[in-house]
Amino acid sequence: MNKTGKIEVICGCMFSGKTEELIRRIRRAQIAKMSVIVFKPKVDSRYSITQIVSHNKIKIDSQCITSSNDILNYSTEYDVFGIDEAQFFDKNIINICKKLANIGKRVIIAGLDKDYKSEPFGFMPQLMCEADYLVKLRAICVKCGNSASYTKRTTKEIDQVVIGELDKYQALCRNCYNNL
Ligand code: ZN
């Protein structure tokens, strides 16, 4: 049986542990002696530009890139490709992930499925559609403690992309989000 490539998508709202899960999978691939590389889009420079960092401060080295095309410059050298904050990448990210999987690579994508207005974010819907494996993680609602799938922005900014953490966003369950 030939080794086959695959696309794994880890999605969910903010504070649901997507980056932590991405890092966990990348670490396991490293233990298995696979060569790994992780990318993140330049828009997101919180904490560090050469590492991805989960909310609980676990870190892993990453390449900060401006265009999804930059990923292809590395396609022959690595076995496993991690992509964090995938909702911020251009449309080309879909074809790049497919190309990598088609040549036998493992692609692990983490990203927000929805924005603060609960609309689909970037090209995450298409990436979820292309996934061989898909998980949707949930956070904990800060109001009531139920599992949360919604991200609420706590500031008045209206752009889709506003970089922030607990200072600007909260995870809420369906009831608490709808009762706003
Ligand atoms: Zn709630």
CSV table of C-alpha atoms and ligand atoms in Angstrom, one decimal:
chain,number,residue,atom,x,y,z
A,1,MET,CA,0.0,0.0,0.0
A,2,ASN,CA,1.5,3.4,-1.0
A,3,LYS,CA,1.7,6.2,1.5
A,4,THR,CA,-1.0,8.7,0.8
A,5,GLY,CA,-1.2,12.4,1.6
A,6,LYS,CA,-4.0,13.9,3.6
A,7,ILE,CA,-5.6,17.2,4.7
A,8,GLU,CA,-6.6,17.6,8.4
A,9,VAL,CA,-8.6,20.6,9.5
A,10,ILE,CA,-8.9,21.8,13.1
A,11,CYS,CA,-11.5,24.5,13.3
A,12,GLY,CA,-13.6,26.2,16.0
A,13,CYS,CA,-14.1,29.6,17.7
A,14,MET,CA,-11.5,31.6,19.5
A,15,PHE,CA,-10.1,30.0,22.7
A,16,SER,CA,-11.1,26.5,21.6
A,17,GLY,CA,-7.6,25.2,21.6
A,18,LYS,CA,-7.0,25.0,17.8
A,19,THR,CA,-3.3,26.1,17.9
A,20,GLU,CA,-2.7,23.9,20.9
A,21,GLU,CA,-4.0,20.9,18.9
A,22,LEU,CA,-2.0,21.9,15.9
A,23,ILE,CA,1.2,22.0,18.0
A,24,ARG,CA,0.3,18.7,19.6
A,25,ARG,CA,0.0,17.0,16.2
A,26,ILE,CA,3.2,18.7,14.9
A,27,ARG,CA,5.1,17.5,18.1
A,28,ARG,CA,4.0,13.9,17.5
A,29,ALA,CA,5.1,14.1,13.9
A,30,GLN,CA,8.5,15.3,15.1
A,31,ILE,CA,8.7,12.4,17.6
A,32,ALA,CA,8.0,10.1,14.6
A,33,LYS,CA,11.1,11.6,12.9
A,34,MET,CA,9.1,13.3,10.2
A,35,SER,CA,10.3,16.7,8.9
A,36,VAL,CA,7.8,19.4,9.7
A,37,ILE,CA,7.3,23.0,8.9
A,38,VAL,CA,4.6,25.4,10.2
A,39,PHE,CA,3.3,28.6,8.5
A,40,LYS,CA,1.3,31.4,9.7
A,41,PRO,CA,0.1,34.5,7.8
A,42,LYS,CA,1.8,37.8,8.4
A,43,VAL,CA,-1.4,39.5,9.6
A,44,ASP,CA,-1.1,37.7,12.8
A,45,SER,CA,1.9,38.9,14.8
A,46,ARG,CA,0.7,38.5,18.3
A,47,TYR,CA,3.2,37.1,20.7
A,48,SER,CA,5.9,36.2,18.2
A,49,ILE,CA,6.7,36.3,14.5
A,50,THR,CA,8.9,33.3,14.2
A,51,GLN,CA,6.8,31.0,16.4
A,52,ILE,CA,3.2,30.0,16.8
A,53,VAL,CA,2.0,30.3,20.4
A,54,SER,CA,-1.2,28.8,21.8
A,55,HIS,CA,-3.2,30.8,24.4
A,56,ASN,CA,-1.5,28.7,27.1
A,57,LYS,CA,1.9,29.8,25.8
A,58,ILE,CA,3.0,26.6,24.2
A,59,LYS,CA,5.3,27.5,21.3
A,60,ILE,CA,6.6,26.0,18.1
A,61,ASP,CA,8.8,27.5,15.3
A,62,SER,CA,7.0,28.8,12.3
A,63,GLN,CA,7.5,30.7,9.1
A,64,CYS,CA,5.6,34.0,8.8
A,65,ILE,CA,4.5,34.4,5.2
A,66,THR,CA,2.5,37.0,3.3
A,67,SER,CA,1.1,34.8,0.4
A,68,SER,CA,0.0,31.2,0.5
A,69,ASN,CA,2.2,30.7,-2.6
A,70,ASP,CA,5.3,30.9,-0.4
A,71,ILE,CA,4.4,27.5,1.0
A,72,LEU,CA,5.2,25.8,-2.3
A,73,ASN,CA,8.8,26.9,-2.0
A,74,TYR,CA,9.2,24.2,0.7
A,75,SER,CA,7.2,21.4,-0.8
A,76,THR,CA,10.0,19.0,-1.6
A,77,GLU,CA,11.8,19.3,1.7
A,78,TYR,CA,9.2,18.4,4.3
A,79,ASP,CA,6.7,15.6,5.1
A,80,VAL,CA,4.3,17.5,7.3
A,81,PHE,CA,2.9,21.0,6.7
A,82,GLY,CA,1.2,22.9,9.5
A,83,ILE,CA,-0.8,26.0,8.8
A,84,ASP,CA,-2.1,28.2,11.6
A,85,GLU,CA,-4.7,31.0,11.3
A,86,ALA,CA,-5.7,29.7,7.9
A,87,GLN,CA,-8.8,31.9,7.8
A,88,PHE,CA,-6.4,34.8,6.9
A,89,PHE,CA,-4.9,33.3,3.8
A,90,ASP,CA,-5.9,34.1,0.2
A,91,LYS,CA,-8.0,31.8,-2.0
A,92,ASN,CA,-4.9,30.0,-3.4
A,93,ILE,CA,-4.5,28.2,0.0
A,94,ILE,CA,-7.2,25.7,-1.1
A,95,ASN,CA,-5.2,24.6,-4.2
A,96,ILE,CA,-1.9,24.6,-2.4
A,97,CYS,CA,-3.2,22.3,0.3
A,98,LYS,CA,-4.7,19.9,-2.3
A,99,LYS,CA,-1.4,19.9,-4.3
A,100,LEU,CA,0.6,19.0,-1.2
A,101,ALA,CA,-1.7,16.2,-0.2
A,102,ASN,CA,-1.7,15.0,-3.8
A,103,ILE,CA,2.0,14.5,-3.7
A,104,GLY,CA,1.8,12.5,-0.4
A,105,LYS,CA,2.2,15.3,2.2
A,106,ARG,CA,0.3,15.6,5.4
A,107,VAL,CA,-1.3,19.0,5.7
A,108,ILE,CA,-2.6,20.1,9.1
A,109,ILE,CA,-4.7,23.3,9.0
A,110,ALA,CA,-6.0,25.3,12.0
A,111,GLY,CA,-8.4,28.2,11.7
A,112,LEU,CA,-11.4,30.0,12.8
A,113,ASP,CA,-14.5,28.7,11.0
A,114,LYS,CA,-16.6,31.8,11.8
A,115,ASP,CA,-15.9,35.5,12.4
A,116,TYR,CA,-17.3,37.6,15.2
A,117,LYS,CA,-20.6,38.0,13.3
A,118,SER,CA,-20.9,34.2,13.0
A,119,GLU,CA,-20.2,34.4,9.2
A,120,PRO,CA,-17.9,31.9,7.5
A,121,PHE,CA,-14.3,33.2,7.8
A,122,GLY,CA,-12.1,33.4,4.7
A,123,PHE,CA,-11.7,30.1,2.8
A,124,MET,CA,-12.2,27.9,5.8
A,125,PRO,CA,-15.5,26.5,4.5
A,126,GLN,CA,-13.7,25.2,1.3
A,127,LEU,CA,-10.8,23.9,3.3
A,128,MET,CA,-13.2,22.0,5.6
A,129,CYS,CA,-14.8,20.6,2.5
A,130,GLU,CA,-11.4,19.3,1.2
A,131,ALA,CA,-10.5,17.8,4.6
A,132,ASP,CA,-9.9,14.1,5.0
A,133,TYR,CA,-10.2,14.6,8.7
A,134,LEU,CA,-12.0,17.4,10.4
A,135,VAL,CA,-12.5,18.4,14.0
A,136,LYS,CA,-14.4,21.3,15.4
A,137,LEU,CA,-13.2,22.2,18.8
A,138,ARG,CA,-15.3,24.2,21.3
A,139,ALA,CA,-14.3,26.7,24.0
A,140,ILE,CA,-16.0,27.3,27.3
A,141,CYS,CA,-18.7,30.0,27.5
A,142,VAL,CA,-17.5,32.8,29.7
A,143,LYS,CA,-21.0,33.6,30.8
A,144,CYS,CA,-22.5,30.2,31.7
A,145,GLY,CA,-19.8,27.5,31.4
A,146,ASN,CA,-21.5,25.5,28.6
A,147,SER,CA,-19.4,24.5,25.6
A,148,ALA,CA,-19.0,27.5,23.3
A,149,SER,CA,-18.9,27.7,19.5
A,150,TYR,CA,-19.2,31.5,19.1
A,151,THR,CA,-16.7,34.3,19.3
A,152,LYS,CA,-18.0,37.7,20.5
A,153,ARG,CA,-16.0,40.8,20.0
A,154,THR,CA,-16.2,43.0,23.0
A,155,THR,CA,-15.0,46.2,21.3
A,156,LYS,CA,-16.8,48.5,18.8
A,157,GLU,CA,-14.5,47.8,15.9
A,158,ILE,CA,-16.3,46.5,12.8
A,159,ASP,CA,-13.5,45.2,10.5
A,160,GLN,CA,-13.6,41.5,10.0
A,161,VAL,CA,-10.0,41.2,10.9
A,162,VAL,CA,-9.1,42.8,14.3
A,163,ILE,CA,-6.2,41.1,16.0
A,164,GLY,CA,-6.8,40.6,19.7
A,165,GLU,CA,-7.1,38.1,22.5
A,166,LEU,CA,-9.1,38.2,25.7
A,167,ASP,CA,-8.9,42.0,25.6
A,168,LYS,CA,-11.2,42.0,22.5
A,169,TYR,CA,-12.9,38.6,22.3
A,170,GLN,CA,-15.0,36.2,24.3
A,171,ALA,CA,-16.2,32.7,23.7
A,172,LEU,CA,-19.9,32.2,24.1
A,173,CYS,CA,-22.4,29.3,23.8
A,174,ARG,CA,-25.3,29.5,21.4
A,175,ASN,CA,-27.8,30.8,24.0
A,176,CYS,CA,-25.5,33.5,25.5
A,177,TYR,CA,-24.5,34.6,22.0
A,178,ASN,CA,-28.2,34.9,20.9
A,179,ASN,CA,-29.2,36.7,24.1
A,180,LEU,CA,-26.8,39.5,23.5
B,1,ZN,ZN,-23.4,30.5,27.7
